């Protein structure tokens, strides 16, 4: 690896370090322990979404439905936990335990994500279209399931996922960090990981070498759905409420984090660690804009400019090399 | 090599330039106590008025005030609360995103010793916030419903434009209206569709409804933006005299339309009054007052052609 | 081999579920009963409040003849002395009781004169559909501060209005004949002084022919 490539890889890291340095100079609140913990807590949801999004984008796809799946999975878990489900045929009502609710939420995400993959591979739908459809379906299902009202008061056991603190670090941060470690391992050390990069790099060549590309894609979208569901559980547990509007627009934050982290939208190039940096950059930026008292109207403009700048820098770098 | 560094500076430094720029304006002032204004959304002028008024009043009272936009997302709201607790704010003037979903956020602030004053919307708790000023949408729409029956008559077809279906204000308004109108069996609701609190969407939905139900006598809209949209659709269809339009909120353009006889009535909420009061409460709290009533209803008043002269600019003149 | 692996995985999963159950099956009736017990029941609350608190507190009401004569001479003084308002409201309520002579009866109202020798319409007992919060807020016996969810508080208002329609108004209609005397207690809401004061529109809580 020559110096230029190394520098390019380190680009998001350098950007992050610059931001942290500038913010520590500008605000005495920035480097406090409480504030650093807040930043980690606040990026935990986006981190879960973005891990899945990274895998999907690495295969050359995109998933616009993660925000909606997040909302539905949170609502399913909350509804099962709070109200159970009535089986009129058997005359019983199934009252879910927190563990059961969590399992059902994740299964919901897995199934909807799998359906995305199925639609993309079997019906040859472009990922943009297939997941756009799923966005609408999952939002609608969430409204049907909740009746348009948030489901609240879910109890302390379930709340521990979001609000609990273990060894001084919030559970949500533990969960997202664990998932980062797991998926970093999967992307680097397993066959599935290698195939994901291969599919995104050159799909035809991968198929010719005897790898079942469709199966890889279905798995990746299913994993993306499951990770969105975990994010939904964290959001729901943190707020002690499943809001039918939860996750609105989160797919955009997640795509932004992946792109800022240096993963190429055309697939095959990028990494989970880059995405972690991307999430951190967005989190630090949000936090910094707040600490420096920037008007909320300006905040959105600035965030957009940062995304453009990051991708522009990435593109210029690619062209030169 | 060199260009690479320039790119990096571009990528990271662009926002910092803006930050530095905004920083200079606030950094010069002597350290003042800080008050946070957290508003559910700034995508609707009504809430911008609410937030800006609260902020302006807090500044008048000698505080440094910051406005936060939750973008209708309780998770974003949670992040704001975490940040403002870490940021050393002394009080929160709070327009909650959700009556239930926002409780946990208020409790976090309470645990950190920061008083929260709710504006316009409530949270479903009586021991988290210091005081809550509530605009009682339900009762306001009961009044609107009575006027609706009086104006449209006890018989005929009508339509309802709901707000965003996942929003509890939508249902409080709808339930209040129906608690009256449903008592008259001659009044038939032939369509109930969501206009998403949006003017363009309200117009579009109204156009479709008019295709299916040309004999409408009235339309009840969950907010004023949709009422304006519905009225536009009626003008295009040439039915503005046949169909009576009712809105809710007290937006300026609707108040003007009522004066011109285009729209029958709206429910005036008082964003400025509530916002100013909340800033005054926060000031009193910081100066030592502790006994606040938990729930302070701010009744909605009907604006009709008869009394429209008294209203305007998001309140009473 | 593959099948065996699946079977083992399933058995492990089943074993885990035994230790950490995912859900409990509860008979539907028990589940429904638990849900009903947890939910707020406005109708039941209204019944209890009506007989337990409201009817025993009617003597707190202002004398109708005093109130009406003061309104006729100095409405501002009447408002100051006898009215109650909630929150940042400009409208206000009166809680009153008294006797009077029925001047006229229609589908929607019973018009009476309450002052000594009065012949004008001074009080209109509402006999039509009841809307609004006059019954809930007019007596001062209930406070919004006690209800976490103001939707519950609004449901109480609707339930109280329903009680007036089902248990008070039928009696009133049976008793109401022009020329007869009647005693009553009730609440009035005043939003627009020009329209709501003369006559005072009173929602009846109790009526008795004399």
PDB file of N, CA and C in Angstrom, chain A residues 213-255:
ATOM      1  N   UNK A 213     -24.905 -15.924  -6.354  1.00  0.00           N
ATOM      2  CA  UNK A 213     -24.995 -14.493  -6.055  1.00  0.00           C
ATOM      3  C   UNK A 213     -26.326 -14.144  -5.408  1.00  0.00           C
ATOM      4  N   UNK A 214     -27.421 -14.724  -5.925  1.00  0.00           N
ATOM      5  CA  UNK A 214     -28.743 -14.407  -5.391  1.00  0.00           C
ATOM      6  C   UNK A 214     -28.830 -14.717  -3.899  1.00  0.00           C
ATOM      7  N   UNK A 215     -28.257 -15.881  -3.553  1.00  0.00           N
ATOM      8  CA  UNK A 215     -28.331 -16.292  -2.159  1.00  0.00           C
ATOM      9  C   UNK A 215     -27.563 -15.311  -1.257  1.00  0.00           C
ATOM     10  N   UNK A 216     -26.408 -14.889  -1.729  1.00  0.00           N
ATOM     11  CA  UNK A 216     -25.626 -13.899  -0.964  1.00  0.00           C
ATOM     12  C   UNK A 216     -26.454 -12.630  -0.764  1.00  0.00           C
ATOM     13  N   UNK A 217     -27.081 -12.182  -1.864  1.00  0.00           N
ATOM     14  CA  UNK A 217     -27.849 -10.926  -1.777  1.00  0.00           C
ATOM     15  C   UNK A 217     -29.016 -11.061  -0.807  1.00  0.00           C
ATOM     16  N   UNK A 218     -29.755 -12.180  -0.899  1.00  0.00           N
ATOM     17  CA  UNK A 218     -30.901 -12.354   0.007  1.00  0.00           C
ATOM     18  C   UNK A 218     -30.424 -12.304   1.452  1.00  0.00           C
ATOM     19  N   UNK A 219     -29.302 -12.987   1.716  1.00  0.00           N
ATOM     20  CA  UNK A 219     -28.775 -12.974   3.079  1.00  0.00           C
ATOM     21  C   UNK A 219     -28.410 -11.574   3.536  1.00  0.00           C
ATOM     22  N   UNK A 220     -27.770 -10.838   2.645  1.00  0.00           N
ATOM     23  CA  UNK A 220     -27.327  -9.492   3.025  1.00  0.00           C
ATOM     24  C   UNK A 220     -28.527  -8.586   3.331  1.00  0.00           C
ATOM     25  N   UNK A 221     -29.566  -8.644   2.484  1.00  0.00           N
ATOM     26  CA  UNK A 221     -30.739  -7.805   2.751  1.00  0.00           C
ATOM     27  C   UNK A 221     -31.455  -8.256   4.021  1.00  0.00           C
ATOM     28  N   UNK A 222     -31.497  -9.579   4.258  1.00  0.00           N
ATOM     29  CA  UNK A 222     -32.133 -10.075   5.481  1.00  0.00           C
ATOM     30  C   UNK A 222     -31.373  -9.575   6.704  1.00  0.00           C
ATOM     31  N   UNK A 223     -30.027  -9.631   6.622  1.00  0.00           N
ATOM     32  CA  UNK A 223     -29.217  -9.126   7.734  1.00  0.00           C
ATOM     33  C   UNK A 223     -29.462  -7.630   7.933  1.00  0.00           C
ATOM     34  N   UNK A 224     -29.559  -6.905   6.827  1.00  0.00           N
ATOM     35  CA  UNK A 224     -29.850  -5.468   6.912  1.00  0.00           C
ATOM     36  C   UNK A 224     -31.166  -5.224   7.639  1.00  0.00           C
ATOM     37  N   UNK A 225     -32.184  -6.045   7.314  1.00  0.00           N
ATOM     38  CA  UNK A 225     -33.483  -5.922   7.982  1.00  0.00           C
ATOM     39  C   UNK A 225     -33.375  -6.222   9.472  1.00  0.00           C
ATOM     40  N   UNK A 226     -32.631  -7.300   9.792  1.00  0.00           N
ATOM     41  CA  UNK A 226     -32.492  -7.686  11.197  1.00  0.00           C
ATOM     42  C   UNK A 226     -31.769  -6.595  11.982  1.00  0.00           C
ATOM     43  N   UNK A 227     -30.735  -6.011  11.381  1.00  0.00           N
ATOM     44  CA  UNK A 227     -30.001  -4.942  12.063  1.00  0.00           C
ATOM     45  C   UNK A 227     -30.888  -3.708  12.257  1.00  0.00           C
ATOM     46  N   UNK A 228     -31.727  -3.421  11.252  1.00  0.00           N
ATOM     47  CA  UNK A 228     -32.676  -2.311  11.403  1.00  0.00           C
ATOM     48  C   UNK A 228     -33.630  -2.609  12.556  1.00  0.00           C
ATOM     49  N   UNK A 229     -34.011  -3.900  12.691  1.00  0.00           N
ATOM     50  CA  UNK A 229     -34.908  -4.274  13.785  1.00  0.00           C
ATOM     51  C   UNK A 229     -34.235  -4.046  15.131  1.00  0.00           C
ATOM     52  N   UNK A 230     -32.944  -4.399  15.240  1.00  0.00           N
ATOM     53  CA  UNK A 230     -32.217  -4.160  16.495  1.00  0.00           C
ATOM     54  C   UNK A 230     -32.231  -2.662  16.802  1.00  0.00           C
ATOM     55  N   UNK A 231     -31.985  -1.859  15.768  1.00  0.00           N
ATOM     56  CA  UNK A 231     -32.034  -0.404  15.953  1.00  0.00           C
ATOM     57  C   UNK A 231     -33.414   0.010  16.457  1.00  0.00           C
ATOM     58  N   UNK A 232     -34.461  -0.612  15.891  1.00  0.00           N
ATOM     59  CA  UNK A 232     -35.836  -0.303  16.315  1.00  0.00           C
ATOM     60  C   UNK A 232     -36.068  -0.657  17.773  1.00  0.00           C
ATOM     61  N   UNK A 233     -35.502  -1.786  18.206  1.00  0.00           N
ATOM     62  CA  UNK A 233     -35.652  -2.192  19.608  1.00  0.00           C
ATOM     63  C   UNK A 233     -34.953  -1.191  20.522  1.00  0.00           C
ATOM     64  N   UNK A 234     -33.777  -0.720  20.098  1.00  0.00           N
ATOM     65  CA  UNK A 234     -33.046   0.254  20.918  1.00  0.00           C
ATOM     66  C   UNK A 234     -33.848   1.554  21.042  1.00  0.00           C
ATOM     67  N   UNK A 235     -34.349   2.043  19.893  1.00  0.00           N
ATOM     68  CA  UNK A 235     -35.132   3.288  19.926  1.00  0.00           C
ATOM     69  C   UNK A 235     -36.337   3.123  20.843  1.00  0.00           C
ATOM     70  N   UNK A 236     -37.063   2.009  20.659  1.00  0.00           N
ATOM     71  CA  UNK A 236     -38.266   1.777  21.441  1.00  0.00           C
ATOM     72  C   UNK A 236     -37.947   1.682  22.931  1.00  0.00           C
ATOM     73  N   UNK A 237     -36.883   0.973  23.260  1.00  0.00           N
ATOM     74  CA  UNK A 237     -36.538   0.794  24.666  1.00  0.00           C
ATOM     75  C   UNK A 237     -36.057   2.104  25.280  1.00  0.00           C
ATOM     76  N   UNK A 238     -35.305   2.894  24.516  1.00  0.00           N
ATOM     77  CA  UNK A 238     -34.805   4.153  25.063  1.00  0.00           C
ATOM     78  C   UNK A 238     -35.942   5.094  25.404  1.00  0.00           C
ATOM     79  N   UNK A 239     -36.986   5.093  24.566  1.00  0.00           N
ATOM     80  CA  UNK A 239     -38.092   6.033  24.775  1.00  0.00           C
ATOM     81  C   UNK A 239     -39.194   5.429  25.612  1.00  0.00           C
ATOM     82  N   UNK A 240     -39.104   4.129  25.904  1.00  0.00           N
ATOM     83  CA  UNK A 240     -40.182   3.418  26.570  1.00  0.00           C
ATOM     84  C   UNK A 240     -41.480   3.569  25.775  1.00  0.00           C
ATOM     85  N   UNK A 241     -41.374   3.653  24.468  1.00  0.00           N
ATOM     86  CA  UNK A 241     -42.551   3.836  23.633  1.00  0.00           C
ATOM     87  C   UNK A 241     -42.220   3.485  22.186  1.00  0.00           C
ATOM     88  N   UNK A 242     -43.136   2.792  21.527  1.00  0.00           N
ATOM     89  CA  UNK A 242     -42.986   2.560  20.091  1.00  0.00           C
ATOM     90  C   UNK A 242     -43.861   3.572  19.369  1.00  0.00           C
ATOM     91  N   UNK A 243     -43.218   4.546  18.757  1.00  0.00           N
ATOM     92  CA  UNK A 243     -43.919   5.598  18.045  1.00  0.00           C
ATOM     93  C   UNK A 243     -44.121   5.150  16.600  1.00  0.00           C
ATOM     94  N   UNK A 244     -45.340   5.204  16.077  1.00  0.00           N
ATOM     95  CA  UNK A 244     -45.529   4.764  14.685  1.00  0.00           C
ATOM     96  C   UNK A 244     -44.717   5.577  13.682  1.00  0.00           C
ATOM     97  N   UNK A 245     -44.281   6.750  14.080  1.00  0.00           N
ATOM     98  CA  UNK A 245     -43.485   7.567  13.164  1.00  0.00           C
ATOM     99  C   UNK A 245     -41.992   7.307  13.323  1.00  0.00           C
ATOM    100  N   UNK A 246     -41.617   6.404  14.219  1.00  0.00           N
ATOM    101  CA  UNK A 246     -40.196   6.208  14.518  1.00  0.00           C
ATOM    102  C   UNK A 246     -39.420   5.845  13.258  1.00  0.00           C
ATOM    103  N   UNK A 247     -38.223   6.396  13.135  1.00  0.00           N
ATOM    104  CA  UNK A 247     -37.338   6.009  12.042  1.00  0.00           C
ATOM    105  C   UNK A 247     -37.593   6.726  10.735  1.00  0.00           C
ATOM    106  N   UNK A 248     -38.499   7.693  10.738  1.00  0.00           N
ATOM    107  CA  UNK A 248     -38.811   8.432   9.515  1.00  0.00           C
ATOM    108  C   UNK A 248     -37.551   9.128   8.993  1.00  0.00           C
ATOM    109  N   UNK A 249     -37.114   8.768   7.804  1.00  0.00           N
ATOM    110  CA  UNK A 249     -35.956   9.436   7.211  1.00  0.00           C
ATOM    111  C   UNK A 249     -34.601   8.929   7.663  1.00  0.00           C
ATOM    112  N   UNK A 250     -34.586   7.887   8.513  1.00  0.00           N
ATOM    113  CA  UNK A 250     -33.310   7.400   9.030  1.00  0.00           C
ATOM    114  C   UNK A 250     -32.446   6.775   7.937  1.00  0.00           C
ATOM    115  N   UNK A 251     -33.096   6.251   6.872  1.00  0.00           N
ATOM    116  CA  UNK A 251     -32.308   5.626   5.809  1.00  0.00           C
ATOM    117  C   UNK A 251     -31.311   6.626   5.229  1.00  0.00           C
ATOM    118  N   UNK A 252     -31.724   7.895   5.217  1.00  0.00           N
ATOM    119  CA  UNK A 252     -30.834   8.901   4.628  1.00  0.00           C
ATOM    120  C   UNK A 252     -29.608   9.144   5.507  1.00  0.00           C
ATOM    121  N   UNK A 253     -29.833   9.217   6.850  1.00  0.00           N
ATOM    122  CA  UNK A 253     -28.709   9.379   7.769  1.00  0.00           C
ATOM    123  C   UNK A 253     -27.744   8.211   7.628  1.00  0.00           C
ATOM    124  N   UNK A 254     -28.339   7.030   7.467  1.00  0.00           N
ATOM    125  CA  UNK A 254     -27.520   5.831   7.397  1.00  0.00           C
ATOM    126  C   UNK A 254     -26.706   5.796   6.102  1.00  0.00           C
ATOM    127  N   UNK A 255     -27.343   6.116   4.984  1.00  0.00           N
ATOM    128  CA  UNK A 255     -26.611   6.151   3.717  1.00  0.00           C
ATOM    129  C   UNK A 255     -25.503   7.203   3.800  1.00  0.00           C
TER     130      UNK A 255
END
